[in-house]
mmCIF file of C-alpha atoms and ligand atoms in Angstrom:
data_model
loop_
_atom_site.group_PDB
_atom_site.id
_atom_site.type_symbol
_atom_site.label_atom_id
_atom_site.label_comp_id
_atom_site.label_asym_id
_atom_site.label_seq_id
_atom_site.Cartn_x
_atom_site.Cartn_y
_atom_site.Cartn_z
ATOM 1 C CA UNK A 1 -20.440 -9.214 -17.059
ATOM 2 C CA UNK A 2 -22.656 -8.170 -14.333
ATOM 3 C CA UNK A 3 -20.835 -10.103 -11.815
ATOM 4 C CA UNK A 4 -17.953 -8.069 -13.107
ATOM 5 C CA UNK A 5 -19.713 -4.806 -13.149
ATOM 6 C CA UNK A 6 -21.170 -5.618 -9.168
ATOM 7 C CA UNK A 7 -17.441 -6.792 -8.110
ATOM 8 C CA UNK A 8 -15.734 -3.306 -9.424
ATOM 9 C CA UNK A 9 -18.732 -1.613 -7.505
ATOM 10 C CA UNK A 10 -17.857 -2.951 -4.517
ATOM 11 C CA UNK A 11 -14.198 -2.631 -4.957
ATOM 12 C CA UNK A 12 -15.008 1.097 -5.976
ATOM 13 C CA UNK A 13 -17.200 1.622 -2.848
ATOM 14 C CA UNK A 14 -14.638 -0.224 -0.629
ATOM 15 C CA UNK A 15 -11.816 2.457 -1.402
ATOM 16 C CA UNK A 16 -14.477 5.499 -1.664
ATOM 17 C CA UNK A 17 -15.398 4.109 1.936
ATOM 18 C CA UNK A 18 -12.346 4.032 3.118
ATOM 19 C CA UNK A 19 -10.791 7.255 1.430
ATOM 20 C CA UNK A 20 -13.421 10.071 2.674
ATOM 21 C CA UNK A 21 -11.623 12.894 1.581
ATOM 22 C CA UNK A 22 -9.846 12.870 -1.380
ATOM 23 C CA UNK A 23 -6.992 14.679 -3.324
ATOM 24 C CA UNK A 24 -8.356 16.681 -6.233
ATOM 25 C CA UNK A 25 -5.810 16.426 -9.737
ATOM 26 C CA UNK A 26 -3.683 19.459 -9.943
ATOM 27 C CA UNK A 27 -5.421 21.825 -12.144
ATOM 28 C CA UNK A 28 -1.694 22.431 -13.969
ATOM 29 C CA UNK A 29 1.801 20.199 -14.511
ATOM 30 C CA UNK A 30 4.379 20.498 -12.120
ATOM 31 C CA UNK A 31 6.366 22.531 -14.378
ATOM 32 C CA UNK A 32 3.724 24.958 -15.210
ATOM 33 C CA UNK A 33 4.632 27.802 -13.132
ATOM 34 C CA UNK A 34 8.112 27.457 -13.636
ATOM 35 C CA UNK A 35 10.311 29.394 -13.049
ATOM 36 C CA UNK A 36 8.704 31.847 -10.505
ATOM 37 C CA UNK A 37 7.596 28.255 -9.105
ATOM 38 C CA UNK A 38 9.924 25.045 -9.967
ATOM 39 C CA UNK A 39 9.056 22.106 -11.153
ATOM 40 C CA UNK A 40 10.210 20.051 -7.636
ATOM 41 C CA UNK A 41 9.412 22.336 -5.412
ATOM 42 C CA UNK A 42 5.280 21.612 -6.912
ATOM 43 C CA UNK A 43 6.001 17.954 -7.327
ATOM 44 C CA UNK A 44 7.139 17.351 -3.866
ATOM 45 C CA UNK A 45 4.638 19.597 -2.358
ATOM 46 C CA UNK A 46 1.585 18.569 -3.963
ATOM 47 C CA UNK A 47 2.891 14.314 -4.285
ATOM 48 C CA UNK A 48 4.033 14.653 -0.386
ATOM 49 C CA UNK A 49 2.565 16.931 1.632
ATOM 50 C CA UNK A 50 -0.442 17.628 0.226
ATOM 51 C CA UNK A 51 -1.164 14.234 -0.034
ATOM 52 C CA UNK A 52 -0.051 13.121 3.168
ATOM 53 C CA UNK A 53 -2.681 15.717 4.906
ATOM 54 C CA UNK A 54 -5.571 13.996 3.019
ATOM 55 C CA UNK A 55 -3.720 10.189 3.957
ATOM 56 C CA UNK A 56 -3.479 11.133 7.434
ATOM 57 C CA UNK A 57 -6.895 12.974 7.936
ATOM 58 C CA UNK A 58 -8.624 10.119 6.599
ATOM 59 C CA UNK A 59 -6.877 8.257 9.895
ATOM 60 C CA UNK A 60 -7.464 10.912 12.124
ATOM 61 C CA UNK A 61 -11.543 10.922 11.628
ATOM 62 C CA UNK A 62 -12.108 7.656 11.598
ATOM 63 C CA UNK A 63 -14.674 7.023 14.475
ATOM 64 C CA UNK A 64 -15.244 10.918 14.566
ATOM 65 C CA UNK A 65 -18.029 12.907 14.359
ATOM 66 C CA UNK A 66 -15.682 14.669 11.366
ATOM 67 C CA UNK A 67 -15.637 11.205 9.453
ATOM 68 C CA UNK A 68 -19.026 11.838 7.444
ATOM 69 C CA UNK A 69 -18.820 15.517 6.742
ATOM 70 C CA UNK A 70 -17.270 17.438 3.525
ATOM 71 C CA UNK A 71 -13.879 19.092 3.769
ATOM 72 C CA UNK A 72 -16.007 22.601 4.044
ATOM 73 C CA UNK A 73 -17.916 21.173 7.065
ATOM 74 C CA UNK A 74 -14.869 19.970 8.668
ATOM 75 C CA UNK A 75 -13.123 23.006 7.704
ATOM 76 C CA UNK A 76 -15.864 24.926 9.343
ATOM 77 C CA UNK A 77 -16.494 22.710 12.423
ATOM 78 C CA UNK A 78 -12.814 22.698 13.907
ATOM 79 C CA UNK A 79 -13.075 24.101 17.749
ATOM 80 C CA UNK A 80 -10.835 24.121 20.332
ATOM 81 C CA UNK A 81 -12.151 20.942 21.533
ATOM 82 C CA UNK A 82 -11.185 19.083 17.967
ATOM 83 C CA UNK A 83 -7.875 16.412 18.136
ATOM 84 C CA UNK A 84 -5.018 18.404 16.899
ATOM 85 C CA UNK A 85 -4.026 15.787 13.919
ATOM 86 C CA UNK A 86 -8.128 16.815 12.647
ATOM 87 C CA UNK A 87 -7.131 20.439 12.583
ATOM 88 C CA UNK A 88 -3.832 20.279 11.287
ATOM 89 C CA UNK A 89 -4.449 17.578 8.693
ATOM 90 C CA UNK A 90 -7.770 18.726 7.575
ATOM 91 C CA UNK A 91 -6.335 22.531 7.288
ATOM 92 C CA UNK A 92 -3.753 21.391 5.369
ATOM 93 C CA UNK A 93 -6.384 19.357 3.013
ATOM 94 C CA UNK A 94 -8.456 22.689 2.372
ATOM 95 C CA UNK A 95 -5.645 25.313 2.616
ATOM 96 C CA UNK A 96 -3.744 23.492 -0.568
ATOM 97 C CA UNK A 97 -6.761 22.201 -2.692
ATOM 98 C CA UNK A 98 -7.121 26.254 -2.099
ATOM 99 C CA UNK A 99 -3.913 27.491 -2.833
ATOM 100 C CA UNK A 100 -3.191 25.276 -5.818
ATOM 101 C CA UNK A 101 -6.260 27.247 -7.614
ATOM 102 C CA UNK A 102 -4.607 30.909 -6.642
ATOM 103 C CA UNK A 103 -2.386 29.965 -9.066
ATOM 104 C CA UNK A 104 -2.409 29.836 -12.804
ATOM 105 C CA UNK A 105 -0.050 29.371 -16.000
ATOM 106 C CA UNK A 106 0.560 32.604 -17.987
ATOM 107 C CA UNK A 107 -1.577 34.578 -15.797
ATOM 108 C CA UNK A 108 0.024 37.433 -12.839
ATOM 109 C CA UNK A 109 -0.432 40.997 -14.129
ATOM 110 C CA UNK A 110 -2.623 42.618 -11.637
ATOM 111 C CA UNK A 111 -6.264 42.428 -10.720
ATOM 112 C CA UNK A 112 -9.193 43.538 -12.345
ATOM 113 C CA UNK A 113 -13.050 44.744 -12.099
ATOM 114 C CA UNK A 114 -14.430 44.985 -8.627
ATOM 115 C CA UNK A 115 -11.496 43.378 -7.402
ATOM 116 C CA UNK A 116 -9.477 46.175 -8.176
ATOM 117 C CA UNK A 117 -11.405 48.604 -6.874
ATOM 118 C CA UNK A 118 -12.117 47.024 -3.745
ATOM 119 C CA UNK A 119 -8.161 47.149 -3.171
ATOM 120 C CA UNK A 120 -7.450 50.568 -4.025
ATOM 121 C CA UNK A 121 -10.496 51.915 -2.025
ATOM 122 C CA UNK A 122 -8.875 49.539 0.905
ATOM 123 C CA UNK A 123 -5.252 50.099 0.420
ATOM 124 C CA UNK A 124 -4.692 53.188 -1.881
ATOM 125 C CA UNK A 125 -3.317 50.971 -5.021
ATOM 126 C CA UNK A 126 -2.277 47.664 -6.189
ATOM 127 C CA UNK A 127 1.465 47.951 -4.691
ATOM 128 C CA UNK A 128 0.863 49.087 -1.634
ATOM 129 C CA UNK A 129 -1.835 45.812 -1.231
ATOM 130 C CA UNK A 130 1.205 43.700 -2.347
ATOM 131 C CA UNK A 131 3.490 45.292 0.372
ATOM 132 C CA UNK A 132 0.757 44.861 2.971
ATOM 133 C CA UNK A 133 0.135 41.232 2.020
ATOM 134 C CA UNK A 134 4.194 41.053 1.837
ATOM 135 C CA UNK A 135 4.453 42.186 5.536
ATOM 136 C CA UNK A 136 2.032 39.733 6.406
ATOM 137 C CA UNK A 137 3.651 36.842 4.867
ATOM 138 C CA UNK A 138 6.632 37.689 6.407
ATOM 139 C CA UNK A 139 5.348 38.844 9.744
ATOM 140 C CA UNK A 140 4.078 34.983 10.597
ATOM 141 C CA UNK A 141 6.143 33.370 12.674
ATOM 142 C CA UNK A 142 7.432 30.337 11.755
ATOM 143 C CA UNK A 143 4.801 28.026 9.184
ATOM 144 C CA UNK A 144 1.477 29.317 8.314
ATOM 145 C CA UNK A 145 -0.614 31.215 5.822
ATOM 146 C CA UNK A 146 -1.041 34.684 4.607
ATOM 147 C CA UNK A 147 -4.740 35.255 3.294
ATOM 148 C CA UNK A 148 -6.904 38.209 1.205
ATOM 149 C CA UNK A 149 -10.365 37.788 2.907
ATOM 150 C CA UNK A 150 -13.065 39.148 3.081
ATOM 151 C CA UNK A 151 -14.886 40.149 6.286
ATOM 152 C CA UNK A 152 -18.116 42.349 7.043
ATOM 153 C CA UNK A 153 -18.084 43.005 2.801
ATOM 154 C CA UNK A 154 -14.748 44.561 2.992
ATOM 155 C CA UNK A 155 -11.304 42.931 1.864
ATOM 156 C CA UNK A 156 -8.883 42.517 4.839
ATOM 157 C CA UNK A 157 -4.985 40.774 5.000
ATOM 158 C CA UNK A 158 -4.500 38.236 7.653
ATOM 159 C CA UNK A 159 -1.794 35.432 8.867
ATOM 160 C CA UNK A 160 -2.686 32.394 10.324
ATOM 161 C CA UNK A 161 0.111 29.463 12.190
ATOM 162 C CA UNK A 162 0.304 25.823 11.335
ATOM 163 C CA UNK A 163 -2.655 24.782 8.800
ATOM 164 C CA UNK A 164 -5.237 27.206 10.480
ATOM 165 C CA UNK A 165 -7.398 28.791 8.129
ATOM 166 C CA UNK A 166 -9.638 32.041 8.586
ATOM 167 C CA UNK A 167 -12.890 29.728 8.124
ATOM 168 C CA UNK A 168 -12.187 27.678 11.180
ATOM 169 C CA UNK A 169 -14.244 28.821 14.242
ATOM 170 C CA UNK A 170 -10.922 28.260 15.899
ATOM 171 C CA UNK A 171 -9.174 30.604 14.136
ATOM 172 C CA UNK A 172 -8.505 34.113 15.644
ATOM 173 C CA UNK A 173 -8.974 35.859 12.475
ATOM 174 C CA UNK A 174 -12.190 35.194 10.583
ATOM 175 C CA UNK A 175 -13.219 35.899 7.402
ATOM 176 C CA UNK A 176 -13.821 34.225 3.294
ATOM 177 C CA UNK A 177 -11.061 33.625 2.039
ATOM 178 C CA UNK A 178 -10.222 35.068 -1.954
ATOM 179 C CA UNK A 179 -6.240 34.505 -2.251
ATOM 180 C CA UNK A 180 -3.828 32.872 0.028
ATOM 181 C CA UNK A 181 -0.141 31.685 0.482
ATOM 182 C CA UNK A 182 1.532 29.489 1.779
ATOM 183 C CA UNK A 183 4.775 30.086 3.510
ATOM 184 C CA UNK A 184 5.627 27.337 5.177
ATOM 185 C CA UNK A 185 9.327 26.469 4.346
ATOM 186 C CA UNK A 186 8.537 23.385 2.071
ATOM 187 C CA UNK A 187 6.499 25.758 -0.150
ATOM 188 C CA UNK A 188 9.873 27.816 -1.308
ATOM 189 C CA UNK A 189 12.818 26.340 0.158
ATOM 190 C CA UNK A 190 14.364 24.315 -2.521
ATOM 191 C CA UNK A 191 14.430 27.191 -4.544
ATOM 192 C CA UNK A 192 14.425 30.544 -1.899
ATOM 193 C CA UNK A 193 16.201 29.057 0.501
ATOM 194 C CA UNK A 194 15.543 30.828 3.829
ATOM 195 C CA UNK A 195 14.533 34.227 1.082
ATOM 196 C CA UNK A 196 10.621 34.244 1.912
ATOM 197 C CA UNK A 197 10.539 37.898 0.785
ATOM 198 C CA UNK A 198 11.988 36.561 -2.688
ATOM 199 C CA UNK A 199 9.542 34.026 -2.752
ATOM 200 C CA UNK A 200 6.816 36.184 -1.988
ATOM 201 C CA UNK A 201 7.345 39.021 -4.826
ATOM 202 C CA UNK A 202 7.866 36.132 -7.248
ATOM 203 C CA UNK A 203 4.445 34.656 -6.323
ATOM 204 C CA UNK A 204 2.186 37.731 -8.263
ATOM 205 C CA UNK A 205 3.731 36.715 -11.221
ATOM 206 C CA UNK A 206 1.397 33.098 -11.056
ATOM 207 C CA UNK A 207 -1.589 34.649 -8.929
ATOM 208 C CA UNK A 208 -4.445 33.859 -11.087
ATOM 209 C CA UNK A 209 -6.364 36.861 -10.772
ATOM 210 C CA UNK A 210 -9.602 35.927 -12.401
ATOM 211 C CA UNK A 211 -10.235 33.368 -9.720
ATOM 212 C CA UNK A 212 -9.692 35.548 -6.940
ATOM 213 C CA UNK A 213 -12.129 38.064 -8.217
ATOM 214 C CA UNK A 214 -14.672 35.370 -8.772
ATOM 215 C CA UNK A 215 -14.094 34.541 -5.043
ATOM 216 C CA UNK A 216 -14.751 37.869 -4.547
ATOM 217 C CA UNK A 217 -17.977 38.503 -5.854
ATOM 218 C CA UNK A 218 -19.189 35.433 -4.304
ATOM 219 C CA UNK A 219 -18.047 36.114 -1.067
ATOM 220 C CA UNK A 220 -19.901 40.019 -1.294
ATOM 221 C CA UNK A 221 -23.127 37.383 -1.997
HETATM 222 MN MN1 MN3 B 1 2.292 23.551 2.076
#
């Protein structure tokens, strides 16, 4: 039994060795945000790409001085100097694990709390945050990321290309991020088709509010 117990150990710590980072479950099903969402369009994005970010980062840092660190620390340690398949790959680790938990069943509405108050003091009211944040998401060229962040204690809308991310040193916007989306084509295609504006105004009916205004607070910390 021990011998048993020891052997799965080392099996264990043979794949944990191998496999730094790691794919966290999806905190929903596949069809759980249906229909703003479809049921594919998460299956293939989360089974596929997401995992092939965290398959092919593991590659990418083996022999690096990125292979021992936490998906933050990388995250917050990519410079101009890092191997592109370390900033792409690891940006598109963080970026979904991130965007997967914007989203929620039976949640949308609008925000609440602090949250709320912080966008209409920035933006005058709700909609005219969701246009802003609309304009951004469209405004990026080609793939990338539209992010709510917070910078200097106030909220702020940025885009970033590729699988950049506003925590990367390399990135030229800066800031914590509290909500993001994704807009590269695979993220709304099957169901949008080339519509990202559709896609977009869909999205705030899954954006799980409550977690954005916990990210928030923390990031005011
Ligand atoms: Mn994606």
């Amino acid at each position: 039994m021990k011998t048993l117990f020891n052997t799965l150990l080392l099996a264990f710590w043979g794949i944990a060795a191998f496999a730094q980072f790691t794919q966290p479950a999806l905190p929903y099903a596949y069809n759980a945000l249906e229909p703003y969402i479809d049921a594919a369009t998460m299956e293939i994005h989360y089974s596929k790409h997401h995992k092939a970010y965290v398959d092919n980062l593991n590659k990418a840092v083996v022999g690096t001085e990125y292979e021992k660190m936490t998906i933050d620390q990388l995250t917050g340690a990519i410079t101009e100097s890092t191997p592109a398949p370390i900033r792409n790959n690891g940006g598109g680790v963080w970026n979904h694990t991130f965007f997967w938990n914007c989203m929620a069943p039976n949640s949308g509405g609008n925000p609440t709390g602090a949250l709320a108050d912080a966008i209409t003091t920035q933006w005058g009211d709700v909609a005219k945050f969701k246009e802003a944040f609309k304009k951004a998401a469209l405004g990026q060229f080609g793939s990338g990321w539209a992010w709510l962040v917070v910078a200097d204690k106030k909220l702020a809308i940025v885009a970033t290309p590729n699988q950049d991310n506003p925590l990367m040193p390399v990135s030229s916007v800066k800031g914590t991020p509290v909500l993001a989306i994704d807009v590269w084509e695979h993220a709304y295609y099957l169901k949008y088709q080339n519509k990202r504006g559709d896609y977009v105004d869909q999205f705030w009916n899954v954006v799980d509010w409550k977690t954005v205004e916990k990210r928030y607070t923390e990031a005011l910390k």
